[in-house]
């Protein structure tokens, strides 16, 4: 039997060429430059450089400030992902049960999606302002000595609260779409078989939302690692004493403000390795328990 062969047209490559060019210029080339500069020791003005091999990496790993930032990033990312997913799942389940005014209720919960991270940080900064912040006055009126300017725990609470509020609306949209995609026949059959709404949720509804939950877990961890930069920069600027500086924010502080391009490049390479390992771990081990 004669084998049929189809001719290859260059047209598809022509259409994807602009996207490939953008990726190469704005992603691959800066990444390659970061790897190259991580092996260099440069002066503050960038006029001279010296190849020092892994010295920058050794200095970063031996730095207590970097270790503090790495621990905060890990705890902060876990809290933001877990709390925002839990709250948005609860709100999506409740919104899916609303009959009257459902569109208005859902729209109000989605509004936060349109707020940019720096704007969210500015709103949080105003709410926790010691002179006019309503939340600042509320916490202190209950007897808490709340002071996010001097207390590291209070500052971490502020950036976590703002980051969670910003992400809840995004998760809410996906969870609501997932709930509306569950066939009515499945929910009706579950209602007949089990009277307990809580048990129906954990045995029927939540397993069916497993793909959505896994997707949101990956998205939320990525958001906490990278996209919270604007929130931290506007609300706390990593203070007090760098206690609320994530790894991404520390790269910015050391590289652009401290003029340590070699050290900041080494930090960015380490961050890229950490995120890659975390992503592989999620897809290699956690996704196995997800049923599509």
PDB file of C-alpha atoms in Angstrom:
ATOM      1  CA  UNK A   1       0.000   0.000   0.000  1.00  0.00           C
ATOM      2  CA  UNK A   2       1.366   3.349  -1.038  1.00  0.00           C
ATOM      3  CA  UNK A   3       2.085   5.736   1.792  1.00  0.00           C
ATOM      4  CA  UNK A   4       0.383   9.111   1.527  1.00  0.00           C
ATOM      5  CA  UNK A   5       2.534  12.125   2.322  1.00  0.00           C
ATOM      6  CA  UNK A   6       1.274  15.644   2.812  1.00  0.00           C
ATOM      7  CA  UNK A   7       3.292  18.660   1.861  1.00  0.00           C
ATOM      8  CA  UNK A   8       4.474  21.049   4.567  1.00  0.00           C
ATOM      9  CA  UNK A   9       3.489  24.670   4.268  1.00  0.00           C
ATOM     10  CA  UNK A  10       5.539  27.496   5.828  1.00  0.00           C
ATOM     11  CA  UNK A  11       2.360  29.489   6.546  1.00  0.00           C
ATOM     12  CA  UNK A  12       1.841  28.165  10.140  1.00  0.00           C
ATOM     13  CA  UNK A  13       5.424  29.087  11.027  1.00  0.00           C
ATOM     14  CA  UNK A  14       4.818  32.550   9.638  1.00  0.00           C
ATOM     15  CA  UNK A  15       1.853  33.059  11.984  1.00  0.00           C
ATOM     16  CA  UNK A  16       3.645  31.855  15.122  1.00  0.00           C
ATOM     17  CA  UNK A  17       6.857  33.738  14.310  1.00  0.00           C
ATOM     18  CA  UNK A  18       5.785  36.971  16.122  1.00  0.00           C
ATOM     19  CA  UNK A  19       4.989  35.032  19.310  1.00  0.00           C
ATOM     20  CA  UNK A  20       8.272  33.135  19.152  1.00  0.00           C
ATOM     21  CA  UNK A  21      10.103  36.424  18.620  1.00  0.00           C
ATOM     22  CA  UNK A  22       8.411  37.998  21.647  1.00  0.00           C
ATOM     23  CA  UNK A  23       9.271  34.985  23.818  1.00  0.00           C
ATOM     24  CA  UNK A  24      12.882  35.056  22.645  1.00  0.00           C
ATOM     25  CA  UNK A  25      13.321  38.794  23.235  1.00  0.00           C
ATOM     26  CA  UNK A  26      11.429  39.265  26.494  1.00  0.00           C
ATOM     27  CA  UNK A  27      11.880  35.839  28.161  1.00  0.00           C
ATOM     28  CA  UNK A  28      14.722  33.729  26.793  1.00  0.00           C
ATOM     29  CA  UNK A  29      17.243  36.536  26.253  1.00  0.00           C
ATOM     30  CA  UNK A  30      16.760  38.113  29.736  1.00  0.00           C
ATOM     31  CA  UNK A  31      16.955  34.636  31.319  1.00  0.00           C
ATOM     32  CA  UNK A  32      20.208  33.929  29.505  1.00  0.00           C
ATOM     33  CA  UNK A  33      21.572  37.318  30.568  1.00  0.00           C
ATOM     34  CA  UNK A  34      20.644  36.619  34.210  1.00  0.00           C
ATOM     35  CA  UNK A  35      22.474  33.292  34.111  1.00  0.00           C
ATOM     36  CA  UNK A  36      25.527  34.953  32.543  1.00  0.00           C
ATOM     37  CA  UNK A  37      25.597  37.882  35.001  1.00  0.00           C
ATOM     38  CA  UNK A  38      25.227  35.529  37.970  1.00  0.00           C
ATOM     39  CA  UNK A  39      28.850  34.483  37.341  1.00  0.00           C
ATOM     40  CA  UNK A  40      30.128  38.070  37.230  1.00  0.00           C
ATOM     41  CA  UNK A  41      31.182  40.549  39.889  1.00  0.00           C
ATOM     42  CA  UNK A  42      30.451  44.076  38.643  1.00  0.00           C
ATOM     43  CA  UNK A  43      31.050  47.504  40.075  1.00  0.00           C
ATOM     44  CA  UNK A  44      28.135  49.758  41.017  1.00  0.00           C
ATOM     45  CA  UNK A  45      28.317  51.650  37.712  1.00  0.00           C
ATOM     46  CA  UNK A  46      28.618  48.589  35.470  1.00  0.00           C
ATOM     47  CA  UNK A  47      31.908  49.810  33.964  1.00  0.00           C
ATOM     48  CA  UNK A  48      33.948  46.741  34.819  1.00  0.00           C
ATOM     49  CA  UNK A  49      33.247  43.100  35.621  1.00  0.00           C
ATOM     50  CA  UNK A  50      35.141  40.024  36.754  1.00  0.00           C
ATOM     51  CA  UNK A  51      34.272  36.385  36.196  1.00  0.00           C
ATOM     52  CA  UNK A  52      33.998  34.802  39.660  1.00  0.00           C
ATOM     53  CA  UNK A  53      32.329  31.462  38.880  1.00  0.00           C
ATOM     54  CA  UNK A  54      29.984  30.416  41.745  1.00  0.00           C
ATOM     55  CA  UNK A  55      31.024  33.072  44.252  1.00  0.00           C
ATOM     56  CA  UNK A  56      27.731  34.975  43.940  1.00  0.00           C
ATOM     57  CA  UNK A  57      25.760  31.789  44.591  1.00  0.00           C
ATOM     58  CA  UNK A  58      27.897  30.993  47.646  1.00  0.00           C
ATOM     59  CA  UNK A  59      27.352  34.504  49.030  1.00  0.00           C
ATOM     60  CA  UNK A  60      23.603  34.294  48.465  1.00  0.00           C
ATOM     61  CA  UNK A  61      23.220  30.877  50.098  1.00  0.00           C
ATOM     62  CA  UNK A  62      25.331  32.003  53.062  1.00  0.00           C
ATOM     63  CA  UNK A  63      23.279  35.174  53.516  1.00  0.00           C
ATOM     64  CA  UNK A  64      20.892  35.244  56.462  1.00  0.00           C
ATOM     65  CA  UNK A  65      18.774  37.892  54.732  1.00  0.00           C
ATOM     66  CA  UNK A  66      18.231  35.633  51.710  1.00  0.00           C
ATOM     67  CA  UNK A  67      17.360  32.673  53.932  1.00  0.00           C
ATOM     68  CA  UNK A  68      14.860  34.842  55.820  1.00  0.00           C
ATOM     69  CA  UNK A  69      13.321  35.949  52.527  1.00  0.00           C
ATOM     70  CA  UNK A  70      13.157  32.344  51.267  1.00  0.00           C
ATOM     71  CA  UNK A  71      11.359  31.165  54.428  1.00  0.00           C
ATOM     72  CA  UNK A  72       8.916  34.063  54.269  1.00  0.00           C
ATOM     73  CA  UNK A  73       8.252  33.395  50.571  1.00  0.00           C
ATOM     74  CA  UNK A  74       7.482  29.728  51.242  1.00  0.00           C
ATOM     75  CA  UNK A  75       5.141  30.432  54.177  1.00  0.00           C
ATOM     76  CA  UNK A  76       3.547  33.428  52.467  1.00  0.00           C
ATOM     77  CA  UNK A  77       2.914  31.515  49.217  1.00  0.00           C
ATOM     78  CA  UNK A  78       1.354  28.562  51.037  1.00  0.00           C
ATOM     79  CA  UNK A  79      -0.940  30.791  53.124  1.00  0.00           C
ATOM     80  CA  UNK A  80      -2.041  32.901  50.161  1.00  0.00           C
ATOM     81  CA  UNK A  81      -2.766  29.836  47.999  1.00  0.00           C
ATOM     82  CA  UNK A  82      -4.556  27.852  50.713  1.00  0.00           C
ATOM     83  CA  UNK A  83      -6.637  30.688  52.200  1.00  0.00           C
ATOM     84  CA  UNK A  84      -7.651  32.237  48.874  1.00  0.00           C
ATOM     85  CA  UNK A  85      -8.673  28.850  47.432  1.00  0.00           C
ATOM     86  CA  UNK A  86     -10.638  27.923  50.570  1.00  0.00           C
ATOM     87  CA  UNK A  87     -12.514  31.251  50.717  1.00  0.00           C
ATOM     88  CA  UNK A  88     -13.271  31.329  46.997  1.00  0.00           C
ATOM     89  CA  UNK A  89     -14.516  27.728  47.046  1.00  0.00           C
ATOM     90  CA  UNK A  90     -16.864  28.545  49.923  1.00  0.00           C
ATOM     91  CA  UNK A  91     -18.169  31.665  48.150  1.00  0.00           C
ATOM     92  CA  UNK A  92     -18.589  29.806  44.837  1.00  0.00           C
ATOM     93  CA  UNK A  93     -20.614  27.040  46.489  1.00  0.00           C
ATOM     94  CA  UNK A  94     -22.850  29.603  48.180  1.00  0.00           C
ATOM     95  CA  UNK A  95     -23.208  31.680  45.018  1.00  0.00           C
ATOM     96  CA  UNK A  96     -24.165  28.593  43.023  1.00  0.00           C
ATOM     97  CA  UNK A  97     -27.073  28.042  45.430  1.00  0.00           C
ATOM     98  CA  UNK A  98     -28.404  31.611  45.128  1.00  0.00           C
ATOM     99  CA  UNK A  99     -31.624  31.894  43.138  1.00  0.00           C
ATOM    100  CA  UNK A 100     -32.699  35.530  43.519  1.00  0.00           C
ATOM    101  CA  UNK A 101     -30.191  38.237  42.618  1.00  0.00           C
ATOM    102  CA  UNK A 102     -27.627  35.653  41.514  1.00  0.00           C
ATOM    103  CA  UNK A 103     -26.106  37.840  38.776  1.00  0.00           C
ATOM    104  CA  UNK A 104     -25.626  40.829  41.082  1.00  0.00           C
ATOM    105  CA  UNK A 105     -24.160  38.639  43.822  1.00  0.00           C
ATOM    106  CA  UNK A 106     -21.678  37.002  41.439  1.00  0.00           C
ATOM    107  CA  UNK A 107     -20.711  40.312  39.852  1.00  0.00           C
ATOM    108  CA  UNK A 108     -19.885  41.842  43.234  1.00  0.00           C
ATOM    109  CA  UNK A 109     -17.605  38.920  44.054  1.00  0.00           C
ATOM    110  CA  UNK A 110     -15.792  39.248  40.701  1.00  0.00           C
ATOM    111  CA  UNK A 111     -15.029  42.961  40.961  1.00  0.00           C
ATOM    112  CA  UNK A 112     -11.708  42.424  42.714  1.00  0.00           C
ATOM    113  CA  UNK A 113     -10.353  40.706  39.594  1.00  0.00           C
ATOM    114  CA  UNK A 114     -10.117  44.078  37.825  1.00  0.00           C
ATOM    115  CA  UNK A 115      -7.908  45.585  40.554  1.00  0.00           C
ATOM    116  CA  UNK A 116      -4.192  45.618  39.755  1.00  0.00           C
ATOM    117  CA  UNK A 117      -1.796  44.402  42.498  1.00  0.00           C
ATOM    118  CA  UNK A 118      -0.260  47.873  43.101  1.00  0.00           C
ATOM    119  CA  UNK A 119      -3.751  49.347  43.442  1.00  0.00           C
ATOM    120  CA  UNK A 120      -4.677  46.577  45.890  1.00  0.00           C
ATOM    121  CA  UNK A 121      -1.538  47.404  47.863  1.00  0.00           C
ATOM    122  CA  UNK A 122      -2.480  51.083  47.882  1.00  0.00           C
ATOM    123  CA  UNK A 123      -5.979  50.288  49.171  1.00  0.00           C
ATOM    124  CA  UNK A 124      -4.518  48.086  51.889  1.00  0.00           C
ATOM    125  CA  UNK A 125      -2.012  50.787  52.786  1.00  0.00           C
ATOM    126  CA  UNK A 126      -4.848  53.268  53.255  1.00  0.00           C
ATOM    127  CA  UNK A 127      -6.928  50.842  55.343  1.00  0.00           C
ATOM    128  CA  UNK A 128      -3.972  50.137  57.645  1.00  0.00           C
ATOM    129  CA  UNK A 129      -2.650  53.676  57.772  1.00  0.00           C
ATOM    130  CA  UNK A 130      -1.903  54.608  61.441  1.00  0.00           C
ATOM    131  CA  UNK A 131      -3.472  58.066  60.988  1.00  0.00           C
ATOM    132  CA  UNK A 132      -6.662  57.324  59.050  1.00  0.00           C
ATOM    133  CA  UNK A 133      -6.839  53.569  58.440  1.00  0.00           C
ATOM    134  CA  UNK A 134     -10.165  52.036  59.462  1.00  0.00           C
ATOM    135  CA  UNK A 135      -8.777  48.514  59.889  1.00  0.00           C
ATOM    136  CA  UNK A 136      -5.828  49.862  61.877  1.00  0.00           C
ATOM    137  CA  UNK A 137      -8.197  51.619  64.266  1.00  0.00           C
ATOM    138  CA  UNK A 138     -10.504  48.566  64.402  1.00  0.00           C
ATOM    139  CA  UNK A 139      -7.761  46.146  65.453  1.00  0.00           C
ATOM    140  CA  UNK A 140      -6.411  48.520  68.080  1.00  0.00           C
ATOM    141  CA  UNK A 141      -9.906  49.165  69.431  1.00  0.00           C
ATOM    142  CA  UNK A 142     -10.134  45.450  70.279  1.00  0.00           C
ATOM    143  CA  UNK A 143      -7.014  45.668  72.399  1.00  0.00           C
ATOM    144  CA  UNK A 144      -4.491  44.478  69.828  1.00  0.00           C
ATOM    145  CA  UNK A 145      -1.283  46.498  69.721  1.00  0.00           C
ATOM    146  CA  UNK A 146      -1.352  46.408  65.950  1.00  0.00           C
ATOM    147  CA  UNK A 147       1.563  48.154  64.258  1.00  0.00           C
ATOM    148  CA  UNK A 148       2.601  46.770  60.873  1.00  0.00           C
ATOM    149  CA  UNK A 149       5.281  49.441  60.519  1.00  0.00           C
ATOM    150  CA  UNK A 150       7.378  48.083  63.396  1.00  0.00           C
ATOM    151  CA  UNK A 151       6.021  44.568  63.990  1.00  0.00           C
ATOM    152  CA  UNK A 152       7.073  41.904  61.472  1.00  0.00           C
ATOM    153  CA  UNK A 153       4.112  39.635  62.233  1.00  0.00           C
ATOM    154  CA  UNK A 154       1.608  42.439  61.713  1.00  0.00           C
ATOM    155  CA  UNK A 155       3.289  43.433  58.449  1.00  0.00           C
ATOM    156  CA  UNK A 156       3.144  39.831  57.200  1.00  0.00           C
ATOM    157  CA  UNK A 157      -0.540  39.723  58.120  1.00  0.00           C
ATOM    158  CA  UNK A 158      -1.192  42.889  56.099  1.00  0.00           C
ATOM    159  CA  UNK A 159       0.473  41.695  52.880  1.00  0.00           C
ATOM    160  CA  UNK A 160      -1.113  38.241  53.208  1.00  0.00           C
ATOM    161  CA  UNK A 161      -4.578  39.733  53.704  1.00  0.00           C
ATOM    162  CA  UNK A 162      -4.215  42.024  50.693  1.00  0.00           C
ATOM    163  CA  UNK A 163      -2.835  39.244  48.485  1.00  0.00           C
ATOM    164  CA  UNK A 164      -5.646  36.874  49.470  1.00  0.00           C
ATOM    165  CA  UNK A 165      -8.334  39.495  48.834  1.00  0.00           C
ATOM    166  CA  UNK A 166      -6.877  40.216  45.396  1.00  0.00           C
ATOM    167  CA  UNK A 167      -6.843  36.540  44.376  1.00  0.00           C
ATOM    168  CA  UNK A 168     -10.198  35.392  45.770  1.00  0.00           C
ATOM    169  CA  UNK A 169     -12.147  36.815  42.842  1.00  0.00           C
ATOM    170  CA  UNK A 170      -9.974  34.980  40.295  1.00  0.00           C
ATOM    171  CA  UNK A 171     -10.420  31.648  42.065  1.00  0.00           C
ATOM    172  CA  UNK A 172     -14.128  32.341  42.491  1.00  0.00           C
ATOM    173  CA  UNK A 173     -14.631  32.612  38.725  1.00  0.00           C
ATOM    174  CA  UNK A 174     -12.984  29.252  38.050  1.00  0.00           C
ATOM    175  CA  UNK A 175     -14.737  27.435  40.904  1.00  0.00           C
ATOM    176  CA  UNK A 176     -18.121  28.826  39.888  1.00  0.00           C
ATOM    177  CA  UNK A 177     -17.547  27.707  36.310  1.00  0.00           C
ATOM    178  CA  UNK A 178     -16.558  24.266  37.574  1.00  0.00           C
ATOM    179  CA  UNK A 179     -19.677  23.985  39.736  1.00  0.00           C
ATOM    180  CA  UNK A 180     -21.922  25.024  36.876  1.00  0.00           C
ATOM    181  CA  UNK A 181     -20.261  22.385  34.683  1.00  0.00           C
ATOM    182  CA  UNK A 182     -21.348  19.526  36.960  1.00  0.00           C
ATOM    183  CA  UNK A 183     -24.348  17.772  35.356  1.00  0.00           C
ATOM    184  CA  UNK A 184     -27.658  18.296  37.139  1.00  0.00           C
ATOM    185  CA  UNK A 185     -28.340  14.577  36.941  1.00  0.00           C
ATOM    186  CA  UNK A 186     -25.293  13.903  39.129  1.00  0.00           C
ATOM    187  CA  UNK A 187     -26.313  16.412  41.799  1.00  0.00           C
ATOM    188  CA  UNK A 188     -29.922  15.183  41.783  1.00  0.00           C
ATOM    189  CA  UNK A 189     -28.825  11.562  42.137  1.00  0.00           C
ATOM    190  CA  UNK A 190     -26.492  12.530  44.988  1.00  0.00           C
ATOM    191  CA  UNK A 191     -29.350  14.370  46.712  1.00  0.00           C
ATOM    192  CA  UNK A 192     -31.513  11.257  46.567  1.00  0.00           C
ATOM    193  CA  UNK A 193     -28.747   8.985  47.863  1.00  0.00           C
ATOM    194  CA  UNK A 194     -27.468  11.232  50.661  1.00  0.00           C
ATOM    195  CA  UNK A 195     -29.358  13.734  52.797  1.00  0.00           C
ATOM    196  CA  UNK A 196     -26.259  15.390  54.267  1.00  0.00           C
ATOM    197  CA  UNK A 197     -25.203  18.373  52.140  1.00  0.00           C
ATOM    198  CA  UNK A 198     -21.733  18.381  53.699  1.00  0.00           C
ATOM    199  CA  UNK A 199     -21.165  14.733  52.862  1.00  0.00           C
ATOM    200  CA  UNK A 200     -22.428  15.242  49.298  1.00  0.00           C
ATOM    201  CA  UNK A 201     -19.955  18.055  48.845  1.00  0.00           C
ATOM    202  CA  UNK A 202     -16.877  16.130  50.017  1.00  0.00           C
ATOM    203  CA  UNK A 203     -17.771  12.843  48.267  1.00  0.00           C
ATOM    204  CA  UNK A 204     -19.309  14.106  45.008  1.00  0.00           C
ATOM    205  CA  UNK A 205     -18.783  17.812  44.337  1.00  0.00           C
ATOM    206  CA  UNK A 206     -15.221  18.352  45.557  1.00  0.00           C
ATOM    207  CA  UNK A 207     -13.747  15.317  43.720  1.00  0.00           C
ATOM    208  CA  UNK A 208     -15.349  16.598  40.514  1.00  0.00           C
ATOM    209  CA  UNK A 209     -13.638  19.952  41.153  1.00  0.00           C
ATOM    210  CA  UNK A 210     -10.223  18.313  41.606  1.00  0.00           C
ATOM    211  CA  UNK A 211      -8.873  19.387  38.158  1.00  0.00           C
ATOM    212  CA  UNK A 212      -9.966  22.976  38.807  1.00  0.00           C
ATOM    213  CA  UNK A 213      -8.474  22.922  42.302  1.00  0.00           C
ATOM    214  CA  UNK A 214      -5.138  21.600  41.030  1.00  0.00           C
ATOM    215  CA  UNK A 215      -5.032  24.236  38.299  1.00  0.00           C
ATOM    216  CA  UNK A 216      -5.776  26.990  40.807  1.00  0.00           C
ATOM    217  CA  UNK A 217      -3.140  25.663  43.203  1.00  0.00           C
ATOM    218  CA  UNK A 218      -0.483  26.048  40.495  1.00  0.00           C
ATOM    219  CA  UNK A 219      -1.792  29.475  39.479  1.00  0.00           C
ATOM    220  CA  UNK A 220      -2.012  30.741  43.066  1.00  0.00           C
ATOM    221  CA  UNK A 221       1.494  29.631  43.981  1.00  0.00           C
ATOM    222  CA  UNK A 222       2.820  31.359  40.872  1.00  0.00           C
ATOM    223  CA  UNK A 223       0.821  34.459  41.796  1.00  0.00           C
ATOM    224  CA  UNK A 224       2.191  34.482  45.352  1.00  0.00           C
ATOM    225  CA  UNK A 225       5.760  34.063  44.117  1.00  0.00           C
ATOM    226  CA  UNK A 226       5.772  36.733  41.416  1.00  0.00           C
ATOM    227  CA  UNK A 227       2.636  38.860  41.081  1.00  0.00           C
ATOM    228  CA  UNK A 228       2.542  40.062  44.696  1.00  0.00           C
ATOM    229  CA  UNK A 229       5.558  42.278  44.008  1.00  0.00           C
ATOM    230  CA  UNK A 230       3.344  45.334  43.497  1.00  0.00           C
ATOM    231  CA  UNK A 231       1.408  44.665  46.709  1.00  0.00           C
ATOM    232  CA  UNK A 232       4.567  44.436  48.811  1.00  0.00           C
ATOM    233  CA  UNK A 233       6.241  47.411  47.135  1.00  0.00           C
ATOM    234  CA  UNK A 234       3.284  49.713  47.784  1.00  0.00           C
ATOM    235  CA  UNK A 235       2.174  48.459  51.211  1.00  0.00           C
ATOM    236  CA  UNK A 236       5.320  47.565  53.203  1.00  0.00           C
ATOM    237  CA  UNK A 237       8.328  47.799  50.835  1.00  0.00           C
ATOM    238  CA  UNK A 238       9.625  44.645  52.499  1.00  0.00           C
ATOM    239  CA  UNK A 239       9.724  46.281  55.937  1.00  0.00           C
ATOM    240  CA  UNK A 240      10.300  46.030  58.802  1.00  0.00           C
ATOM    241  CA  UNK A 241      13.865  44.879  58.349  1.00  0.00           C
ATOM    242  CA  UNK A 242      13.139  42.904  55.189  1.00  0.00           C
ATOM    243  CA  UNK A 243      10.712  40.619  57.017  1.00  0.00           C
ATOM    244  CA  UNK A 244       8.041  40.897  54.290  1.00  0.00           C
ATOM    245  CA  UNK A 245      10.391  40.799  51.288  1.00  0.00           C
ATOM    246  CA  UNK A 246       9.718  37.865  48.997  1.00  0.00           C
ATOM    247  CA  UNK A 247      12.506  36.452  46.844  1.00  0.00           C
ATOM    248  CA  UNK A 248      11.297  38.420  43.822  1.00  0.00           C
ATOM    249  CA  UNK A 249      11.215  41.660  45.799  1.00  0.00           C
ATOM    250  CA  UNK A 250      14.692  40.977  47.213  1.00  0.00           C
ATOM    251  CA  UNK A 251      16.034  40.529  43.679  1.00  0.00           C
ATOM    252  CA  UNK A 252      14.684  43.983  42.876  1.00  0.00           C
ATOM    253  CA  UNK A 253      16.046  45.589  46.052  1.00  0.00           C
ATOM    254  CA  UNK A 254      19.542  44.115  45.740  1.00  0.00           C
ATOM    255  CA  UNK A 255      19.795  44.596  41.976  1.00  0.00           C
ATOM    256  CA  UNK A 256      18.161  47.960  41.276  1.00  0.00           C
ATOM    257  CA  UNK A 257      18.505  49.707  44.625  1.00  0.00           C
ATOM    258  CA  UNK A 258      21.678  48.031  45.901  1.00  0.00           C
ATOM    259  CA  UNK A 259      23.377  47.909  42.468  1.00  0.00           C
ATOM    260  CA  UNK A 260      24.492  44.304  43.091  1.00  0.00           C
ATOM    261  CA  UNK A 261      23.746  42.918  39.645  1.00  0.00           C
ATOM    262  CA  UNK A 262      25.761  39.737  40.109  1.00  0.00           C
ATOM    263  CA  UNK A 263      24.134  38.872  43.431  1.00  0.00           C
ATOM    264  CA  UNK A 264      20.632  39.680  42.258  1.00  0.00           C
ATOM    265  CA  UNK A 265      21.164  37.631  39.078  1.00  0.00           C
ATOM    266  CA  UNK A 266      22.278  34.677  41.196  1.00  0.00           C
ATOM    267  CA  UNK A 267      19.138  35.088  43.303  1.00  0.00           C
ATOM    268  CA  UNK A 268      16.952  35.112  40.189  1.00  0.00           C
ATOM    269  CA  UNK A 269      18.605  31.920  38.911  1.00  0.00           C
ATOM    270  CA  UNK A 270      18.052  30.209  42.276  1.00  0.00           C
ATOM    271  CA  UNK A 271      14.438  31.382  42.253  1.00  0.00           C
ATOM    272  CA  UNK A 272      13.951  29.977  38.755  1.00  0.00           C
ATOM    273  CA  UNK A 273      15.355  26.624  39.889  1.00  0.00           C
ATOM    274  CA  UNK A 274      13.106  26.585  42.978  1.00  0.00           C
ATOM    275  CA  UNK A 275       9.967  27.347  40.971  1.00  0.00           C
ATOM    276  CA  UNK A 276      10.883  24.730  38.350  1.00  0.00           C
ATOM    277  CA  UNK A 277      11.388  22.069  41.031  1.00  0.00           C
ATOM    278  CA  UNK A 278       8.106  23.032  42.682  1.00  0.00           C
ATOM    279  CA  UNK A 279       6.244  22.842  39.369  1.00  0.00           C
ATOM    280  CA  UNK A 280       7.718  19.426  38.554  1.00  0.00           C
ATOM    281  CA  UNK A 281       6.770  18.199  42.031  1.00  0.00           C
ATOM    282  CA  UNK A 282       3.193  19.409  41.601  1.00  0.00           C
ATOM    283  CA  UNK A 283       2.702  17.774  38.212  1.00  0.00           C
ATOM    284  CA  UNK A 284       4.666  14.613  39.068  1.00  0.00           C
ATOM    285  CA  UNK A 285       3.148  13.731  42.443  1.00  0.00           C
ATOM    286  CA  UNK A 286       0.062  15.832  43.201  1.00  0.00           C
ATOM    287  CA  UNK A 287      -1.529  15.579  39.752  1.00  0.00           C
ATOM    288  CA  UNK A 288      -1.539  11.785  40.072  1.00  0.00           C
ATOM    289  CA  UNK A 289      -4.333  12.113  42.626  1.00  0.00           C
ATOM    290  CA  UNK A 290      -6.404  14.297  40.310  1.00  0.00           C
ATOM    291  CA  UNK A 291      -9.093  12.497  38.286  1.00  0.00           C
ATOM    292  CA  UNK A 292     -10.137  14.188  35.037  1.00  0.00           C
TER     293      UNK A 292
END
